[in-house]
Amino acid sequence: RAWLDGYTVEKPQLFYLREKNTGYYLRKKGNNEYGITPHYSNDYDEKYMHYKFTQQEIDSMQTGSYELVPVEDGE
């Protein structure tokens, strides 16, 4: 409805979380379950695991040695 009325909705910036020492990426596996992987995407993993985090999600986590890698549009 907002679009019909001329409003636009800004998408939140998404980030990958990459461990600074190993270069591995954090992934969400399920209800408050996380794992790590040397890559952040392939067809199988993208369907079942999630690698992209919003700033709000990151703020609620203890990210420690993870760095934020911005997700580019279209990824």
One Martini backbone bead per residue (centre of mass of N, CA, C, O) as a GRO file, in nm:
protein
   75
    1ARG     BB    1   0.056   0.063  -0.020
    2ALA     BB    2   0.289   0.268  -0.006
    3TRP     BB    3   0.357   0.265  -0.308
    4LEU     BB    4   0.080   0.379  -0.407
    5ASP     BB    5   0.135   0.655  -0.223
    6GLY     BB    6   0.465   0.719  -0.276
    7TYR     BB    7   0.628   0.538  -0.104
    8THR     BB    8   0.933   0.444   0.047
    9VAL     BB    9   1.139   0.159   0.125
   10GLU     BB   10   1.406   0.104   0.316
   11LYS     BB   11   1.668  -0.092   0.308
   12PRO     BB   12   1.864  -0.261   0.494
   13GLN     BB   13   2.170  -0.303   0.581
   14LEU     BB   14   2.389  -0.561   0.498
   15PHE     BB   15   2.589  -0.828   0.657
   16TYR     BB   16   2.882  -0.977   0.695
   17LEU     BB   17   3.060  -1.210   0.912
   18ARG     BB   18   3.413  -1.185   0.964
   19GLU     BB   19   3.680  -1.343   1.069
   20LYS     BB   20   3.987  -1.202   1.117
   21ASN     BB   21   4.182  -1.466   1.126
   22THR     BB   22   4.028  -1.680   0.914
   23GLY     BB   23   3.777  -1.568   0.719
   24TYR     BB   24   3.529  -1.663   0.835
   25TYR     BB   25   3.177  -1.721   0.836
   26LEU     BB   26   2.883  -1.637   0.964
   27ARG     BB   27   2.596  -1.846   1.052
   28LYS     BB   28   2.260  -1.925   1.034
   29LYS     BB   29   2.081  -2.226   1.140
   30GLY     BB   30   1.877  -2.109   1.369
   31ASN     BB   31   1.777  -2.106   1.680
   32ASN     BB   32   2.040  -1.954   1.800
   33GLU     BB   33   2.224  -2.077   1.567
   34TYR     BB   34   2.575  -2.121   1.490
   35GLY     BB   35   2.827  -2.090   1.236
   36ILE     BB   36   3.101  -2.181   1.021
   37THR     BB   37   3.262  -2.064   0.710
   38PRO     BB   38   3.471  -2.013   0.425
   39HIS     BB   39   3.192  -1.923   0.314
   40TYR     BB   40   2.878  -1.739   0.213
   41SER     BB   41   2.804  -1.908  -0.066
   42ASN     BB   42   2.554  -2.126  -0.199
   43ASP     BB   43   2.287  -2.277  -0.305
   44TYR     BB   44   2.239  -2.457  -0.057
   45ASP     BB   45   2.307  -2.258   0.175
   46GLU     BB   46   2.108  -2.026   0.096
   47LYS     BB   47   1.848  -2.198   0.166
   48TYR     BB   48   1.949  -2.297   0.484
   49MET     BB   49   2.141  -2.048   0.522
   50HIS     BB   50   2.246  -1.750   0.696
   51TYR     BB   51   2.468  -1.452   0.629
   52LYS     BB   52   2.276  -1.211   0.677
   53PHE     BB   53   2.296  -0.897   0.855
   54THR     BB   54   2.177  -0.674   1.061
   55GLN     BB   55   2.243  -0.425   1.271
   56GLN     BB   56   2.045  -0.521   1.489
   57GLU     BB   57   2.159  -0.805   1.517
   58ILE     BB   58   2.450  -0.725   1.585
   59ASP     BB   59   2.382  -0.556   1.843
   60SER     BB   60   2.267  -0.835   1.990
   61MET     BB   61   2.563  -0.926   1.967
   62GLN     BB   62   2.873  -1.103   2.018
   63THR     BB   63   3.130  -1.045   1.783
   64GLY     BB   64   3.414  -0.965   1.847
   65SER     BB   65   3.622  -1.092   1.579
   66TYR     BB   66   3.418  -0.952   1.390
   67GLU     BB   67   3.358  -0.832   1.069
   68LEU     BB   68   3.213  -0.604   0.856
   69VAL     BB   69   3.047  -0.691   0.543
   70PRO     BB   70   2.912  -0.551   0.294
   71VAL     BB   71   2.633  -0.583   0.106
   72GLU     BB   72   2.572  -0.593  -0.211
   73ASP     BB   73   2.387  -0.525  -0.453
   74GLY     BB   74   2.260  -0.844  -0.566
   75GLU     BB   75   2.347  -1.065  -0.329
   0.00000   0.00000   0.00000
